[in-house]
Amino acid sequence: MSDPTPPRETPLRARHEALGASFTDFGGWMMPVRYTSDLAEHHAVRTSAGLFDISHMAQFGVAGPDREAFLAYALAFDPSKLALSKAKYTMILAPSGGIIDDLIVTRNAEDQFLIVANAGNRDAVREALTERIDGFDAVLVELDDALIAVQGPRAREILEAVEGLDHDDDLAMGHTLESLPYYTAMGMRFGGGAVLVSRTGYTGEDGFEISVDAADVGTLWDAVLAAGEPFGLTPAGLASRDTLRLEAGMPLYGHELSLDVIPAQAGLGRVVPLRTKEADFVGRAALESVIAADAPVLVGLVSAGKRAGRAGYAVLDADGTAVGEITSGALSPTLQHPIAMAFVSPAVSTPGTELAIDVRGTRIPATVTALPFYRRTT
């Protein structure tokens, strides 16, 4: 039976249509998948900048006297070590140690945190946080703010040129747009209201994500596009976002991350501070237990030619035995050869190991490589 619930739409839907976007259902939201071509949007982000609507992502505010104790229990990170304005990539785990979602948490005020979660996991994250807040003197609020991202080497210059996006000492938390460090946020003014500008992103490039009142996001989108025109700014959709994040070796929930995967399997054991975090948290006991020695681990695979492995394709060893499965794969627009991420047996996970990908019945040689595939130089 089909899901009777229609996909949700962001406040920018009409603007996307005016720009000629095609759409897809992503995480229960009707989102632009491309405006012109996947390759053009991908290359624009690598060489200039791209503008993304990411308003489908969930945002939660956490406040109250026990806010740190609550987050220390609910999430796999230590909020006491997060200074004002700093952001942290972390996870919310199930008691089994499996990943409910990967998150960005920002201390956006002395007495408040902001959690950004994936759109498709909005309900699961809300449900887990709501259950875990019981017993803590803390407040969890789901926000309806919009979110856009400017990603690329010209991103800072573009934001500095946006008319109406103004510095405010009372909101800036000691930062300026020019000097804002990576994974740090600052408040600014736009249209008389406050916005949160975070130097974060999901493309492997320098860039910013801006949380803004939904009523103002259309005006901000227009202002960013106008400011970015001399710099080559291009509106960019989900298709380019996927190849960009794949080149950068960034996992995608539902592909590299799931309830059946613990962080160490995905190469993200460093994200969970088991040795430095004193507080107990959901999932800790499972992660501290013995993990099966043959549990699949995430690796990168590179191939020659033009035929790329796709999610679900089998990974084979030299004898033709299946030793893993592709989770994401594409012909890299930047590197010009096929790349993929795959979960494989630990026995064949060493970089340099020669394997093969079963691409619709044809064995394509592939070599295990360290992630990421692409790393920006500036």
GROMACS .gro file of C-alpha atoms in nm:
model
  378
    1MET     CA    1   0.000   0.000   0.000
    2SER     CA    2   0.139   0.344  -0.092
    3ASP     CA    3   0.206   0.604   0.173
    4PRO     CA    4  -0.093   0.843   0.170
    5THR     CA    5   0.112   1.125   0.324
    6PRO     CA    6   0.227   1.366   0.051
    7PRO     CA    7   0.589   1.486   0.067
    8ARG     CA    8   0.647   1.809   0.255
    9GLU     CA    9   0.772   2.120   0.076
   10THR     CA   10   1.017   2.387   0.188
   11PRO     CA   11   0.933   2.760   0.177
   12LEU     CA   12   1.155   2.784  -0.134
   13ARG     CA   13   0.945   2.554  -0.356
   14ALA     CA   14   0.819   2.834  -0.583
   15ARG     CA   15   1.171   2.971  -0.626
   16HIS     CA   16   1.302   2.627  -0.722
   17GLU     CA   17   1.028   2.594  -0.984
   18ALA     CA   18   1.111   2.939  -1.123
   19LEU     CA   19   1.472   2.825  -1.162
   20GLY     CA   20   1.362   2.519  -1.359
   21ALA     CA   21   1.435   2.259  -1.093
   22SER     CA   22   1.329   1.897  -1.120
   23PHE     CA   23   1.221   1.738  -0.795
   24THR     CA   24   1.244   1.413  -0.604
   25ASP     CA   25   1.100   1.279  -0.280
   26PHE     CA   26   1.388   1.274  -0.031
   27GLY     CA   27   1.326   1.183   0.331
   28GLY     CA   28   0.958   1.271   0.298
   29TRP     CA   29   1.031   1.610   0.139
   30MET     CA   30   0.992   1.719  -0.222
   31MET     CA   31   1.339   1.858  -0.292
   32PRO     CA   32   1.518   1.991  -0.602
   33VAL     CA   33   1.741   1.721  -0.748
   34ARG     CA   34   1.893   1.947  -1.016
   35TYR     CA   35   1.834   2.280  -1.186
   36THR     CA   36   2.041   2.239  -1.502
   37SER     CA   37   2.288   1.949  -1.501
   38ASP     CA   38   2.441   1.739  -1.222
   39LEU     CA   39   2.793   1.792  -1.357
   40ALA     CA   40   2.761   2.169  -1.394
   41GLU     CA   41   2.633   2.205  -1.039
   42HIS     CA   42   2.904   1.973  -0.904
   43HIS     CA   43   3.185   2.161  -1.078
   44ALA     CA   44   3.041   2.497  -0.970
   45VAL     CA   45   3.077   2.394  -0.605
   46ARG     CA   46   3.435   2.273  -0.659
   47THR     CA   47   3.546   2.584  -0.850
   48SER     CA   48   3.319   2.867  -0.730
   49ALA     CA   49   3.013   2.802  -0.513
   50GLY     CA   50   2.674   2.635  -0.504
   51LEU     CA   51   2.359   2.737  -0.320
   52PHE     CA   52   2.157   2.455  -0.163
   53ASP     CA   53   1.816   2.449   0.002
   54ILE     CA   54   1.857   2.217   0.302
   55SER     CA   55   1.543   2.327   0.484
   56HIS     CA   56   1.427   1.966   0.494
   57MET     CA   57   1.677   1.897   0.770
   58ALA     CA   58   1.541   1.891   1.125
   59GLN     CA   59   1.646   2.148   1.385
   60PHE     CA   60   1.598   2.110   1.760
   61GLY     CA   61   1.679   2.359   2.036
   62VAL     CA   62   1.787   2.234   2.380
   63ALA     CA   63   1.781   2.458   2.690
   64GLY     CA   64   1.720   2.436   3.063
   65PRO     CA   65   1.940   2.382   3.372
   66ASP     CA   66   2.013   2.015   3.286
   67ARG     CA   67   2.077   2.073   2.915
   68GLU     CA   68   2.435   1.943   2.928
   69ALA     CA   69   2.352   1.641   3.142
   70PHE     CA   70   2.066   1.553   2.909
   71LEU     CA   71   2.278   1.575   2.595
   72ALA     CA   72   2.562   1.385   2.763
   73TYR     CA   73   2.319   1.098   2.822
   74ALA     CA   74   2.127   1.121   2.495
   75LEU     CA   75   2.417   1.162   2.249
   76ALA     CA   76   2.759   1.010   2.190
   77PHE     CA   77   2.957   1.324   2.271
   78ASP     CA   78   3.057   1.539   2.566
   79PRO     CA   79   2.875   1.876   2.555
   80SER     CA   80   3.082   2.013   2.844
   81LYS     CA   81   3.379   2.031   2.604
   82LEU     CA   82   3.185   2.233   2.346
   83ALA     CA   83   3.272   2.602   2.388
   84LEU     CA   84   3.033   2.882   2.298
   85SER     CA   85   2.984   2.905   1.918
   86LYS     CA   86   3.154   2.570   1.850
   87ALA     CA   87   2.986   2.291   1.652
   88LYS     CA   88   3.047   1.917   1.676
   89TYR     CA   89   2.971   1.623   1.450
   90THR     CA   90   2.821   1.347   1.665
   91MET     CA   91   2.564   1.070   1.671
   92ILE     CA   92   2.253   0.956   1.849
   93LEU     CA   93   2.278   0.583   1.911
   94ALA     CA   94   2.035   0.305   1.989
   95PRO     CA   95   2.097   0.089   2.299
   96SER     CA   96   2.246  -0.166   2.057
   97GLY     CA   97   2.513   0.086   1.954
   98GLY     CA   98   2.356   0.118   1.609
   99ILE     CA   99   2.322   0.465   1.462
  100ILE     CA  100   1.982   0.635   1.480
  101ASP     CA  101   2.127   0.940   1.305
  102ASP     CA  102   2.439   1.151   1.264
  103LEU     CA  103   2.401   1.508   1.387
  104ILE     CA  104   2.564   1.847   1.414
  105VAL     CA  105   2.534   2.002   1.762
  106THR     CA  106   2.622   2.370   1.814
  107ARG     CA  107   2.641   2.563   2.140
  108ASN     CA  108   2.465   2.864   1.988
  109ALA     CA  109   2.425   3.049   2.320
  110GLU     CA  110   2.567   3.013   2.669
  111ASP     CA  111   2.246   2.844   2.778
  112GLN     CA  112   2.136   2.670   2.458
  113PHE     CA  113   2.232   2.408   2.202
  114LEU     CA  114   2.111   2.356   1.846
  115ILE     CA  115   2.084   2.005   1.701
  116VAL     CA  116   2.060   1.955   1.323
  117ALA     CA  117   1.941   1.609   1.216
  118ASN     CA  118   1.873   1.441   0.882
  119ALA     CA  119   1.530   1.495   0.731
  120GLY     CA  120   1.450   1.128   0.697
  121ASN     CA  121   1.530   1.066   1.063
  122ARG     CA  122   1.338   1.361   1.202
  123ASP     CA  123   1.074   1.143   1.370
  124ALA     CA  124   1.324   0.890   1.504
  125VAL     CA  125   1.549   1.160   1.650
  126ARG     CA  126   1.256   1.348   1.803
  127GLU     CA  127   1.122   1.027   1.955
  128ALA     CA  128   1.460   0.924   2.100
  129LEU     CA  129   1.533   1.271   2.242
  130THR     CA  130   1.184   1.299   2.389
  131GLU     CA  131   1.221   0.964   2.563
  132ARG     CA  132   1.568   1.043   2.694
  133ILE     CA  133   1.484   1.387   2.834
  134ASP     CA  134   1.261   1.231   3.098
  135GLY     CA  135   1.409   1.301   3.443
  136PHE     CA  136   1.618   1.597   3.328
  137ASP     CA  137   1.529   1.961   3.390
  138ALA     CA  138   1.574   2.045   3.022
  139VAL     CA  139   1.356   2.167   2.737
  140LEU     CA  140   1.353   2.027   2.383
  141VAL     CA  141   1.193   2.239   2.109
  142GLU     CA  142   1.157   2.139   1.745
  143LEU     CA  143   1.220   2.446   1.533
  144ASP     CA  144   1.055   2.534   1.202
  145ASP     CA  145   1.340   2.755   1.082
  146ALA     CA  146   1.466   2.716   0.727
  147LEU     CA  147   1.824   2.626   0.634
  148ILE     CA  148   2.031   2.709   0.326
  149ALA     CA  149   2.395   2.633   0.244
  150VAL     CA  150   2.654   2.820   0.039
  151GLN     CA  151   2.938   2.581  -0.044
  152GLY     CA  152   3.254   2.636  -0.241
  153PRO     CA  153   3.583   2.827  -0.246
  154ARG     CA  154   3.406   3.161  -0.312
  155ALA     CA  155   3.146   3.108  -0.036
  156ARG     CA  156   3.290   3.359   0.211
  157GLU     CA  157   3.326   3.631  -0.052
  158ILE     CA  158   2.966   3.575  -0.157
  159LEU     CA  159   2.828   3.600   0.196
  160GLU     CA  160   3.028   3.917   0.255
  161ALA     CA  161   2.856   4.066  -0.050
  162VAL     CA  162   2.499   3.972   0.049
  163GLU     CA  163   2.296   4.288   0.083
  164GLY     CA  164   2.125   4.306   0.421
  165LEU     CA  165   2.335   4.034   0.587
  166ASP     CA  166   2.500   4.241   0.856
  167HIS     CA  167   2.744   4.192   1.141
  168ASP     CA  168   2.608   4.247   1.492
  169ASP     CA  169   2.848   4.248   1.787
  170ASP     CA  170   2.572   4.131   2.021
  171LEU     CA  171   2.513   3.816   1.813
  172ALA     CA  172   2.857   3.739   1.673
  173MET     CA  173   2.996   3.550   1.975
  174GLY     CA  174   3.332   3.717   1.917
  175HIS     CA  175   3.363   3.626   1.549
  176THR     CA  176   3.359   3.795   1.213
  177LEU     CA  177   3.255   3.636   0.888
  178GLU     CA  178   3.610   3.664   0.759
  179SER     CA  179   3.773   3.494   1.057
  180LEU     CA  180   3.503   3.243   1.149
  181PRO     CA  181   3.682   2.908   1.205
  182TYR     CA  182   3.563   2.579   1.058
  183TYR     CA  183   3.289   2.415   1.266
  184THR     CA  184   3.209   2.742   1.442
  185ALA     CA  185   2.894   2.955   1.429
  186MET     CA  186   2.808   3.320   1.471
  187GLY     CA  187   2.488   3.520   1.477
  188MET     CA  188   2.423   3.789   1.218
  189ARG     CA  189   2.134   4.016   1.116
  190PHE     CA  190   1.924   3.978   0.804
  191GLY     CA  191   1.608   4.176   0.737
  192GLY     CA  192   1.592   4.287   1.097
  193GLY     CA  193   1.598   3.932   1.231
  194ALA     CA  194   1.876   3.715   1.370
  195VAL     CA  195   2.027   3.432   1.166
  196LEU     CA  196   2.284   3.170   1.267
  197VAL     CA  197   2.575   3.134   1.022
  198SER     CA  198   2.777   2.813   1.070
  199ARG     CA  199   3.098   2.734   0.885
  200THR     CA  200   2.992   2.378   0.815
  201GLY     CA  201   2.880   2.177   0.517
  202TYR     CA  202   2.851   1.845   0.340
  203THR     CA  203   3.047   1.887   0.020
  204GLY     CA  204   3.415   1.875   0.117
  205GLU     CA  205   3.450   2.245   0.035
  206ASP     CA  206   3.466   2.553   0.250
  207GLY     CA  207   3.121   2.686   0.308
  208PHE     CA  208   2.845   2.807   0.533
  209GLU     CA  209   2.503   2.694   0.646
  210ILE     CA  210   2.252   2.961   0.749
  211SER     CA  211   1.959   2.894   0.981
  212VAL     CA  212   1.695   3.159   0.923
  213ASP     CA  213   1.332   3.223   1.007
  214ALA     CA  214   1.120   3.047   0.745
  215ALA     CA  215   0.943   3.374   0.669
  216ASP     CA  216   1.274   3.534   0.565
  217VAL     CA  217   1.440   3.249   0.377
  218GLY     CA  218   1.299   3.349   0.037
  219THR     CA  219   1.439   3.699   0.064
  220LEU     CA  220   1.773   3.564   0.186
  221TRP     CA  221   1.786   3.308  -0.099
  222ASP     CA  222   1.729   3.589  -0.352
  223ALA     CA  223   1.992   3.809  -0.189
  224VAL     CA  224   2.252   3.530  -0.187
  225LEU     CA  225   2.185   3.447  -0.552
  226ALA     CA  226   2.220   3.813  -0.648
  227ALA     CA  227   2.543   3.855  -0.449
  228GLY     CA  228   2.685   3.534  -0.592
  229GLU     CA  229   2.619   3.603  -0.959
  230PRO     CA  230   2.956   3.778  -1.021
  231PHE     CA  231   3.131   3.486  -0.848
  232GLY     CA  232   2.964   3.213  -1.052
  233LEU     CA  233   2.729   3.096  -0.776
  234THR     CA  234   2.492   2.827  -0.901
  235PRO     CA  235   2.181   2.680  -0.737
  236ALA     CA  236   2.259   2.315  -0.677
  237GLY     CA  237   2.039   2.012  -0.611
  238LEU     CA  238   2.058   1.677  -0.439
  239ALA     CA  239   2.229   1.498  -0.727
  240SER     CA  240   2.540   1.713  -0.710
  241ARG     CA  241   2.528   1.710  -0.331
  242ASP     CA  242   2.554   1.330  -0.344
  243THR     CA  243   2.858   1.316  -0.572
  244LEU     CA  244   3.025   1.595  -0.376
  245ARG     CA  245   2.982   1.421  -0.042
  246LEU     CA  246   3.090   1.087  -0.193
  247GLU     CA  247   3.415   1.240  -0.322
  248ALA     CA  248   3.469   1.384   0.026
  249GLY     CA  249   3.410   1.041   0.184
  250MET     CA  250   3.117   1.166   0.390
  251PRO     CA  251   2.868   0.897   0.493
  252LEU     CA  252   2.499   0.921   0.409
  253TYR     CA  253   2.237   0.780   0.640
  254GLY     CA  254   2.060   0.487   0.479
  255HIS     CA  255   2.373   0.406   0.278
  256GLU     CA  256   2.682   0.403   0.504
  257LEU     CA  257   2.499   0.459   0.834
  258SER     CA  258   2.206   0.269   0.984
  259LEU     CA  259   2.075   0.102   1.297
  260ASP     CA  260   2.271  -0.206   1.189
  261VAL     CA  261   2.603  -0.020   1.182
  262ILE     CA  262   2.808   0.093   1.483
  263PRO     CA  263   3.034   0.398   1.442
  264ALA     CA  264   3.362   0.203   1.437
  265GLN     CA  265   3.245  -0.004   1.140
  266ALA     CA  266   3.194   0.315   0.942
  267GLY     CA  267   3.538   0.447   1.036
  268LEU     CA  268   3.379   0.687   1.284
  269GLY     CA  269   3.497   0.537   1.612
  270ARG     CA  270   3.678   0.864   1.685
  271VAL     CA  271   3.343   1.041   1.698
  272VAL     CA  272   3.247   0.850   2.015
  273PRO     CA  273   3.468   0.959   2.310
  274LEU     CA  274   3.457   0.631   2.502
  275ARG     CA  275   3.788   0.693   2.677
  276THR     CA  276   3.747   1.063   2.756
  277LYS     CA  277   3.377   1.091   2.830
  278GLU     CA  278   3.285   1.007   3.188
  279ALA     CA  279   2.906   1.013   3.160
  280ASP     CA  280   2.708   0.709   3.063
  281PHE     CA  281   2.510   0.745   2.742
  282VAL     CA  282   2.269   0.538   2.543
  283GLY     CA  283   2.467   0.286   2.340
  284ARG     CA  284   2.783   0.302   2.549
  285ALA     CA  285   2.756  -0.046   2.701
  286ALA     CA  286   2.711  -0.203   2.360
  287LEU     CA  287   3.010  -0.020   2.213
  288GLU     CA  288   3.228  -0.129   2.506
  289SER     CA  289   3.141  -0.495   2.453
  290VAL     CA  290   3.337  -0.720   2.222
  291ILE     CA  291   3.263  -0.645   1.858
  292ALA     CA  292   3.260  -0.940   1.619
  293ALA     CA  293   3.600  -0.967   1.453
  294ASP     CA  294   3.441  -1.032   1.116
  295ALA     CA  295   3.201  -0.735   1.128
  296PRO     CA  296   3.214  -0.556   0.788
  297VAL     CA  297   3.402  -0.227   0.775
  298LEU     CA  298   3.366   0.070   0.543
  299VAL     CA  299   3.634   0.125   0.279
  300GLY     CA  300   3.687   0.328  -0.032
  301LEU     CA  301   3.722   0.163  -0.373
  302VAL     CA  302   3.867   0.317  -0.688
  303SER     CA  303   3.846   0.177  -1.039
  304ALA     CA  304   3.960   0.263  -1.388
  305GLY     CA  305   3.732   0.324  -1.684
  306LYS     CA  306   3.386   0.477  -1.671
  307ARG     CA  307   3.162   0.204  -1.526
  308ALA     CA  308   3.088   0.274  -1.161
  309GLY     CA  309   2.955   0.042  -0.896
  310ARG     CA  310   2.625   0.145  -0.741
  311ALA     CA  311   2.464   0.082  -0.405
  312GLY     CA  312   2.384  -0.286  -0.363
  313TYR     CA  313   2.643  -0.417  -0.609
  314ALA     CA  314   2.856  -0.706  -0.477
  315VAL     CA  315   3.228  -0.670  -0.400
  316LEU     CA  316   3.431  -0.980  -0.492
  317ASP     CA  317   3.773  -1.111  -0.393
  318ALA     CA  318   4.028  -1.264  -0.629
  319ASP     CA  319   3.841  -1.596  -0.624
  320GLY     CA  320   3.513  -1.433  -0.716
  321THR     CA  321   3.370  -1.480  -0.368
  322ALA     CA  322   3.144  -1.203  -0.240
  323VAL     CA  323   3.324  -1.018   0.041
  324GLY     CA  324   3.112  -0.706   0.066
  325GLU     CA  325   2.862  -0.467  -0.089
  326ILE     CA  326   2.874  -0.118  -0.236
  327THR     CA  327   2.688   0.146  -0.033
  328SER     CA  328   2.748   0.446  -0.262
  329GLY     CA  329   2.921   0.476  -0.597
  330ALA     CA  330   2.959   0.709  -0.894
  331LEU     CA  331   3.188   0.821  -1.170
  332SER     CA  332   3.369   1.102  -0.988
  333PRO     CA  333   3.313   1.432  -1.172
  334THR     CA  334   3.629   1.577  -1.018
  335LEU     CA  335   3.863   1.277  -1.035
  336GLN     CA  336   3.724   1.137  -1.362
  337HIS     CA  337   3.727   0.773  -1.253
  338PRO     CA  338   3.481   0.552  -1.063
  339ILE     CA  339   3.476   0.572  -0.684
  340ALA     CA  340   3.268   0.388  -0.429
  341MET     CA  341   3.225   0.323  -0.062
  342ALA     CA  342   3.157  -0.034   0.047
  343PHE     CA  343   3.126  -0.249   0.355
  344VAL     CA  344   3.369  -0.539   0.319
  345SER     CA  345   3.519  -0.813   0.533
  346PRO     CA  346   3.803  -0.680   0.754
  347ALA     CA  347   4.031  -0.941   0.592
  348VAL     CA  348   4.023  -0.747   0.263
  349SER     CA  349   4.002  -0.392   0.399
  350THR     CA  350   4.370  -0.295   0.384
  351PRO     CA  351   4.441  -0.010   0.138
  352GLY     CA  352   4.597  -0.147  -0.175
  353THR     CA  353   4.400  -0.473  -0.168
  354GLU     CA  354   4.284  -0.570  -0.515
  355LEU     CA  355   3.915  -0.662  -0.535
  356ALA     CA  356   3.642  -0.644  -0.799
  357ILE     CA  357   3.293  -0.502  -0.830
  358ASP     CA  358   3.016  -0.701  -0.994
  359VAL     CA  359   2.868  -0.440  -1.228
  360ARG     CA  360   2.566  -0.614  -1.376
  361GLY     CA  361   2.753  -0.938  -1.438
  362THR     CA  362   3.086  -0.782  -1.537
  363ARG     CA  363   3.378  -0.792  -1.293
  364ILE     CA  364   3.536  -0.447  -1.272
  365PRO     CA  365   3.877  -0.445  -1.094
  366ALA     CA  366   3.883  -0.213  -0.791
  367THR     CA  367   4.146  -0.119  -0.536
  368VAL     CA  368   4.083  -0.052  -0.167
  369THR     CA  369   4.183   0.305  -0.079
  370ALA     CA  370   4.173   0.531   0.224
  371LEU     CA  371   3.894   0.788   0.248
  372PRO     CA  372   3.834   1.061   0.145
  373PHE     CA  373   3.880   1.038  -0.230
  374TYR     CA  374   3.900   1.416  -0.260
  375ARG     CA  375   4.041   1.673  -0.018
  376ARG     CA  376   4.035   2.045  -0.091
  377THR     CA  377   4.371   2.217  -0.101
  378THR     CA  378   4.272   2.552   0.053
   0.00000   0.00000   0.00000
